[in-house]
Amino acid sequence: EAGVTQFPSHSVIEKGQTVTLRCDPISGHDNLYWYRRVMGKEIKFLLHFVKESKQDESGMPNNRFLAERTGGTYSTLKVQPAELEDSGVYFCASRELAGGYNEQFFGPGTRLTVL
Amino acid sequence: KQEVTQIPAALSVPEGENLVLNCSFTDSAIYNLQWFRQDPGKGLTSLLLIQSSQREQTSGRLNASLDKSSGRSTLYIAASQPGDSATYLCAVRGMKTSYDKVIFGPGTSLSVIP
């Protein structure tokens, strides 16, 4: 079974540009989460989808970040316009809907560098 | 609000030593606690997952314990090897609705010296 995949693995853009990160969860996982680790900080939660609905977006830093999950399958996280402080590693995770005790499976992350 | 701390922040040991990494969390209402490993420039590798009803989990040279009532977990690494050098992250998943996310600790950076 394929794990959580993320694309691209690394993105280098200039300040002010737009970048879109993609996450493909494990097939059948209704829960999808975005996290990020910026330089020197802990990994922080950004938001949580249940199918196509945003369940919790309390961690989104500002309105330059837009997450979508049309159709309840893959998700995209767009940063527009990107700022220097957005540099870091963006992780996606997914979890089955049924049961609260099951594990979140993390993807390999996308390393974003804003110059 | 759930907070996760890890001690020590950094640790350097000679090869072959046994070592313990510590994790503390403030809210005991958790589904599970997970230990991850992160190598420089790489993603997260899940090491051990302990459900809230469990006391410990073992995988090879790794043993993780959980004392939910006191809000503590330890990761024991036996006979450390240079390949164990990495950052070790502790993370909890809370039960309360607003906590349906994984809260990570800051990590312990481990260096095993040959």
mmCIF file of C-alpha atoms in Angstrom:
data_model
loop_
_atom_site.group_PDB
_atom_site.id
_atom_site.type_symbol
_atom_site.label_atom_id
_atom_site.label_comp_id
_atom_site.label_asym_id
_atom_site.label_seq_id
_atom_site.Cartn_x
_atom_site.Cartn_y
_atom_site.Cartn_z
ATOM 1 C CA GLU A 1 0.000 0.000 0.000
ATOM 2 C CA ALA A 2 1.391 3.397 -0.975
ATOM 3 C CA GLY A 3 2.019 5.845 1.825
ATOM 4 C CA VAL A 4 1.329 9.560 1.931
ATOM 5 C CA THR A 5 3.043 11.280 -0.955
ATOM 6 C CA GLN A 6 3.936 14.926 -1.378
ATOM 7 C CA PHE A 7 4.991 16.946 -4.366
ATOM 8 C CA PRO A 8 7.343 18.603 -4.946
ATOM 9 C CA SER A 9 10.006 17.363 -2.574
ATOM 10 C CA HIS A 10 11.773 20.702 -2.734
ATOM 11 C CA SER A 11 10.731 24.107 -4.061
ATOM 12 C CA VAL A 12 12.825 27.234 -4.315
ATOM 13 C CA ILE A 13 10.992 30.446 -5.131
ATOM 14 C CA GLU A 14 11.504 34.156 -4.766
ATOM 15 C CA LYS A 15 9.678 36.329 -2.317
ATOM 16 C CA GLY A 16 6.353 37.432 -3.738
ATOM 17 C CA GLN A 17 5.884 34.389 -5.944
ATOM 18 C CA THR A 18 3.203 31.771 -5.577
ATOM 19 C CA VAL A 19 3.805 28.134 -4.733
ATOM 20 C CA THR A 20 1.396 25.225 -4.566
ATOM 21 C CA LEU A 21 2.191 22.113 -2.580
ATOM 22 C CA ARG A 22 0.332 18.884 -3.137
ATOM 23 C CA CYS A 23 -0.439 15.997 -0.832
ATOM 24 C CA ASP A 24 -1.882 12.627 -1.780
ATOM 25 C CA PRO A 25 -3.116 10.787 1.301
ATOM 26 C CA ILE A 26 -3.282 7.056 1.743
ATOM 27 C CA SER A 27 -6.222 5.759 -0.267
ATOM 28 C CA GLY A 28 -9.390 5.691 1.773
ATOM 29 C CA HIS A 29 -8.137 8.043 4.493
ATOM 30 C CA ASP A 30 -10.751 10.696 5.088
ATOM 31 C CA ASN A 31 -8.651 12.745 7.506
ATOM 32 C CA LEU A 32 -5.898 14.880 6.028
ATOM 33 C CA TYR A 33 -3.633 17.215 7.971
ATOM 34 C CA TRP A 34 -1.044 19.825 7.082
ATOM 35 C CA TYR A 35 1.859 20.677 9.366
ATOM 36 C CA ARG A 36 4.997 22.729 8.937
ATOM 37 C CA ARG A 37 8.354 23.220 10.545
ATOM 38 C CA VAL A 38 9.946 26.586 10.048
ATOM 39 C CA MET A 39 13.571 27.246 10.873
ATOM 40 C CA GLY A 40 14.396 26.635 14.505
ATOM 41 C CA LYS A 41 10.837 25.962 15.513
ATOM 42 C CA GLU A 42 8.765 22.922 16.343
ATOM 43 C CA ILE A 43 6.525 21.165 13.868
ATOM 44 C CA LYS A 44 3.189 22.954 14.052
ATOM 45 C CA PHE A 45 -0.285 22.000 12.972
ATOM 46 C CA LEU A 46 -1.815 24.059 10.161
ATOM 47 C CA LEU A 47 -5.179 22.516 9.360
ATOM 48 C CA HIS A 48 -7.298 19.406 9.230
ATOM 49 C CA PHE A 49 -9.689 18.188 6.537
ATOM 50 C CA VAL A 50 -12.349 15.548 6.980
ATOM 51 C CA LYS A 51 -13.070 14.520 3.416
ATOM 52 C CA GLU A 52 -13.438 17.830 1.600
ATOM 53 C CA SER A 53 -14.449 19.879 4.642
ATOM 54 C CA LYS A 54 -12.095 21.939 6.768
ATOM 55 C CA GLN A 55 -12.510 20.635 10.294
ATOM 56 C CA ASP A 56 -9.934 22.837 11.966
ATOM 57 C CA GLU A 57 -7.861 25.566 10.378
ATOM 58 C CA SER A 58 -6.741 27.193 13.595
ATOM 59 C CA GLY A 59 -3.080 26.778 12.728
ATOM 60 C CA MET A 60 -3.100 28.622 9.427
ATOM 61 C CA PRO A 61 -0.731 31.557 9.921
ATOM 62 C CA ASN A 62 -2.486 34.134 7.740
ATOM 63 C CA ASN A 63 -4.608 34.612 4.648
ATOM 64 C CA ARG A 64 -1.669 34.101 2.320
ATOM 65 C CA PHE A 65 -2.180 30.388 2.871
ATOM 66 C CA LEU A 66 -5.038 28.593 1.138
ATOM 67 C CA ALA A 67 -5.704 24.892 1.468
ATOM 68 C CA GLU A 68 -8.156 22.934 -0.635
ATOM 69 C CA ARG A 69 -9.256 19.358 -0.896
ATOM 70 C CA THR A 70 -11.717 19.201 -3.729
ATOM 71 C CA GLY A 71 -13.446 15.845 -3.989
ATOM 72 C CA GLY A 72 -11.982 14.718 -0.716
ATOM 73 C CA THR A 73 -8.938 13.078 -2.253
ATOM 74 C CA TYR A 74 -5.667 14.972 -2.673
ATOM 75 C CA SER A 75 -5.062 18.351 -1.107
ATOM 76 C CA THR A 76 -3.185 21.440 -2.168
ATOM 77 C CA LEU A 77 -1.664 24.155 -0.042
ATOM 78 C CA LYS A 78 -1.056 27.411 -1.864
ATOM 79 C CA VAL A 79 1.102 30.201 -0.535
ATOM 80 C CA GLN A 80 0.467 33.508 -2.259
ATOM 81 C CA PRO A 81 2.505 35.670 -2.092
ATOM 82 C CA ALA A 82 5.328 33.795 -0.403
ATOM 83 C CA GLU A 83 7.398 35.565 2.240
ATOM 84 C CA LEU A 84 10.854 34.737 3.586
ATOM 85 C CA GLU A 85 9.413 33.439 6.868
ATOM 86 C CA ASP A 86 7.419 30.813 4.998
ATOM 87 C CA SER A 87 10.605 28.827 4.375
ATOM 88 C CA GLY A 88 10.539 25.460 6.053
ATOM 89 C CA VAL A 89 9.314 21.916 5.637
ATOM 90 C CA TYR A 90 5.644 21.290 5.034
ATOM 91 C CA PHE A 91 4.337 17.893 6.077
ATOM 92 C CA CYS A 92 1.087 16.241 5.216
ATOM 93 C CA ALA A 93 -0.482 13.389 7.160
ATOM 94 C CA SER A 94 -3.558 11.235 6.754
ATOM 95 C CA ARG A 95 -5.660 9.008 8.993
ATOM 96 C CA GLU A 96 -8.625 6.725 8.562
ATOM 97 C CA LEU A 97 -11.953 8.214 9.599
ATOM 98 C CA ALA A 98 -13.198 5.416 11.788
ATOM 99 C CA GLY A 99 -11.792 5.187 15.283
ATOM 100 C CA GLY A 100 -9.964 7.792 17.292
ATOM 101 C CA TYR A 101 -7.003 5.669 18.200
ATOM 102 C CA ASN A 102 -5.587 5.092 14.778
ATOM 103 C CA GLU A 103 -2.331 6.578 13.661
ATOM 104 C CA GLN A 104 -1.607 9.598 11.520
ATOM 105 C CA PHE A 105 0.773 8.635 8.728
ATOM 106 C CA PHE A 106 3.136 11.348 7.614
ATOM 107 C CA GLY A 107 4.454 12.088 4.175
ATOM 108 C CA PRO A 108 8.105 12.872 3.408
ATOM 109 C CA GLY A 109 7.502 16.619 3.407
ATOM 110 C CA THR A 110 8.083 19.436 0.956
ATOM 111 C CA ARG A 111 11.044 21.672 1.676
ATOM 112 C CA LEU A 112 10.147 25.236 0.711
ATOM 113 C CA THR A 113 12.859 27.835 0.354
ATOM 114 C CA VAL A 114 11.821 31.442 -0.214
ATOM 115 C CA LEU A 115 14.672 33.704 -1.352
ATOM 116 C CA LYS B 1 -3.816 23.670 25.869
ATOM 117 C CA GLN B 2 -1.588 20.693 25.216
ATOM 118 C CA GLU B 3 2.128 21.367 25.403
ATOM 119 C CA VAL B 4 4.920 18.894 24.769
ATOM 120 C CA THR B 5 8.453 19.324 26.038
ATOM 121 C CA GLN B 6 11.540 17.204 25.550
ATOM 122 C CA ILE B 7 14.672 16.872 27.629
ATOM 123 C CA PRO B 8 17.515 17.096 26.848
ATOM 124 C CA ALA B 9 17.531 19.388 23.820
ATOM 125 C CA ALA B 10 20.781 17.832 22.673
ATOM 126 C CA LEU B 11 22.756 14.771 23.672
ATOM 127 C CA SER B 12 26.149 13.446 22.641
ATOM 128 C CA VAL B 13 27.197 9.955 23.662
ATOM 129 C CA PRO B 14 29.941 7.502 22.714
ATOM 130 C CA GLU B 15 28.965 4.519 20.628
ATOM 131 C CA GLY B 16 27.655 1.579 22.607
ATOM 132 C CA GLU B 17 26.058 3.541 25.422
ATOM 133 C CA ASN B 18 22.463 3.080 26.469
ATOM 134 C CA LEU B 19 20.509 6.306 26.605
ATOM 135 C CA VAL B 20 17.137 7.739 27.583
ATOM 136 C CA LEU B 21 15.237 10.557 25.963
ATOM 137 C CA ASN B 22 12.440 12.214 27.900
ATOM 138 C CA CYS B 23 9.129 13.663 26.838
ATOM 139 C CA SER B 24 6.496 15.422 28.947
ATOM 140 C CA PHE B 25 2.987 16.543 28.036
ATOM 141 C CA THR B 26 0.532 18.665 29.979
ATOM 142 C CA ASP B 27 -2.861 17.115 29.135
ATOM 143 C CA SER B 28 -3.241 13.411 29.839
ATOM 144 C CA ALA B 29 -6.353 13.082 27.656
ATOM 145 C CA ILE B 30 -4.533 11.577 24.709
ATOM 146 C CA TYR B 31 -5.267 8.880 22.156
ATOM 147 C CA ASN B 32 -1.655 7.993 21.678
ATOM 148 C CA LEU B 33 1.944 9.115 21.842
ATOM 149 C CA GLN B 34 4.413 8.626 19.043
ATOM 150 C CA TRP B 35 8.164 8.842 18.733
ATOM 151 C CA PHE B 36 9.644 9.945 15.427
ATOM 152 C CA ARG B 37 13.095 10.262 14.034
ATOM 153 C CA GLN B 38 14.104 13.008 11.645
ATOM 154 C CA ASP B 39 17.394 12.979 9.788
ATOM 155 C CA PRO B 40 18.785 16.254 8.404
ATOM 156 C CA GLY B 41 16.956 17.233 5.241
ATOM 157 C CA LYS B 42 14.695 14.209 5.438
ATOM 158 C CA GLY B 43 11.127 13.463 6.440
ATOM 159 C CA LEU B 44 9.708 11.916 9.573
ATOM 160 C CA THR B 45 10.254 8.266 10.362
ATOM 161 C CA SER B 46 7.786 6.803 12.821
ATOM 162 C CA LEU B 47 9.615 4.711 15.422
ATOM 163 C CA LEU B 48 7.021 3.682 17.976
ATOM 164 C CA LEU B 49 3.354 4.413 18.645
ATOM 165 C CA ILE B 50 1.967 3.843 22.129
ATOM 166 C CA GLN B 51 -1.775 3.857 22.579
ATOM 167 C CA SER B 52 -3.121 5.530 25.717
ATOM 168 C CA SER B 53 -4.064 2.150 27.194
ATOM 169 C CA GLN B 54 -0.550 0.779 26.752
ATOM 170 C CA ARG B 55 2.466 1.157 29.005
ATOM 171 C CA GLU B 56 5.251 0.488 26.541
ATOM 172 C CA GLN B 57 6.230 -0.551 23.047
ATOM 173 C CA THR B 58 9.416 -2.162 21.826
ATOM 174 C CA SER B 59 11.075 -2.347 18.446
ATOM 175 C CA GLY B 60 14.548 -3.761 18.203
ATOM 176 C CA ARG B 61 16.898 -1.665 20.324
ATOM 177 C CA LEU B 62 14.166 0.869 21.044
ATOM 178 C CA ASN B 63 11.772 0.814 23.957
ATOM 179 C CA ALA B 64 9.240 3.529 24.645
ATOM 180 C CA SER B 65 7.245 3.810 27.840
ATOM 181 C CA LEU B 66 4.168 5.852 28.648
ATOM 182 C CA ASP B 67 2.906 7.058 32.004
ATOM 183 C CA LYS B 68 -0.227 8.893 30.995
ATOM 184 C CA SER B 69 -1.219 9.970 34.497
ATOM 185 C CA SER B 70 2.037 11.807 35.045
ATOM 186 C CA GLY B 71 2.263 13.027 31.464
ATOM 187 C CA ARG B 72 5.587 11.397 30.684
ATOM 188 C CA SER B 73 7.172 9.157 28.125
ATOM 189 C CA THR B 74 10.700 7.901 27.715
ATOM 190 C CA LEU B 75 12.500 6.505 24.704
ATOM 191 C CA TYR B 76 15.247 4.085 25.619
ATOM 192 C CA ILE B 77 17.897 3.308 23.017
ATOM 193 C CA ALA B 78 20.130 0.357 23.797
ATOM 194 C CA ALA B 79 23.674 -0.033 22.538
ATOM 195 C CA SER B 80 23.662 3.201 20.569
ATOM 196 C CA GLN B 81 25.252 3.332 17.123
ATOM 197 C CA PRO B 82 26.485 6.241 14.973
ATOM 198 C CA GLY B 83 23.539 5.578 12.655
ATOM 199 C CA ASP B 84 21.216 6.525 15.501
ATOM 200 C CA SER B 85 22.361 10.138 15.190
ATOM 201 C CA ALA B 86 19.283 12.197 14.339
ATOM 202 C CA THR B 87 16.640 14.392 15.922
ATOM 203 C CA TYR B 88 14.069 12.472 17.939
ATOM 204 C CA LEU B 89 10.606 13.925 18.201
ATOM 205 C CA CYS B 90 7.876 13.086 20.643
ATOM 206 C CA ALA B 91 4.291 13.793 19.586
ATOM 207 C CA VAL B 92 0.895 13.319 21.204
ATOM 208 C CA ARG B 93 -2.567 13.156 19.716
ATOM 209 C CA GLY B 94 -5.191 14.522 22.061
ATOM 210 C CA MET B 95 -8.759 13.365 22.603
ATOM 211 C CA LYS B 96 -10.470 16.683 22.867
ATOM 212 C CA THR B 97 -12.088 17.944 19.689
ATOM 213 C CA SER B 98 -9.794 20.921 19.388
ATOM 214 C CA TYR B 99 -6.844 18.617 19.779
ATOM 215 C CA ASP B 100 -7.505 16.283 16.829
ATOM 216 C CA LYS B 101 -4.033 16.940 15.629
ATOM 217 C CA VAL B 102 -0.584 15.834 16.604
ATOM 218 C CA ILE B 103 1.296 18.137 18.947
ATOM 219 C CA PHE B 104 5.046 17.835 18.567
ATOM 220 C CA GLY B 105 7.776 18.480 21.054
ATOM 221 C CA PRO B 106 10.852 20.475 20.073
ATOM 222 C CA GLY B 107 12.979 17.368 19.707
ATOM 223 C CA THR B 108 16.206 15.980 21.091
ATOM 224 C CA SER B 109 19.229 16.143 18.814
ATOM 225 C CA LEU B 110 21.280 12.999 19.333
ATOM 226 C CA SER B 111 24.879 12.511 18.268
ATOM 227 C CA VAL B 112 26.490 9.112 18.706
ATOM 228 C CA ILE B 113 30.261 9.381 18.482
ATOM 229 C CA PRO B 114 32.135 6.420 16.954
#
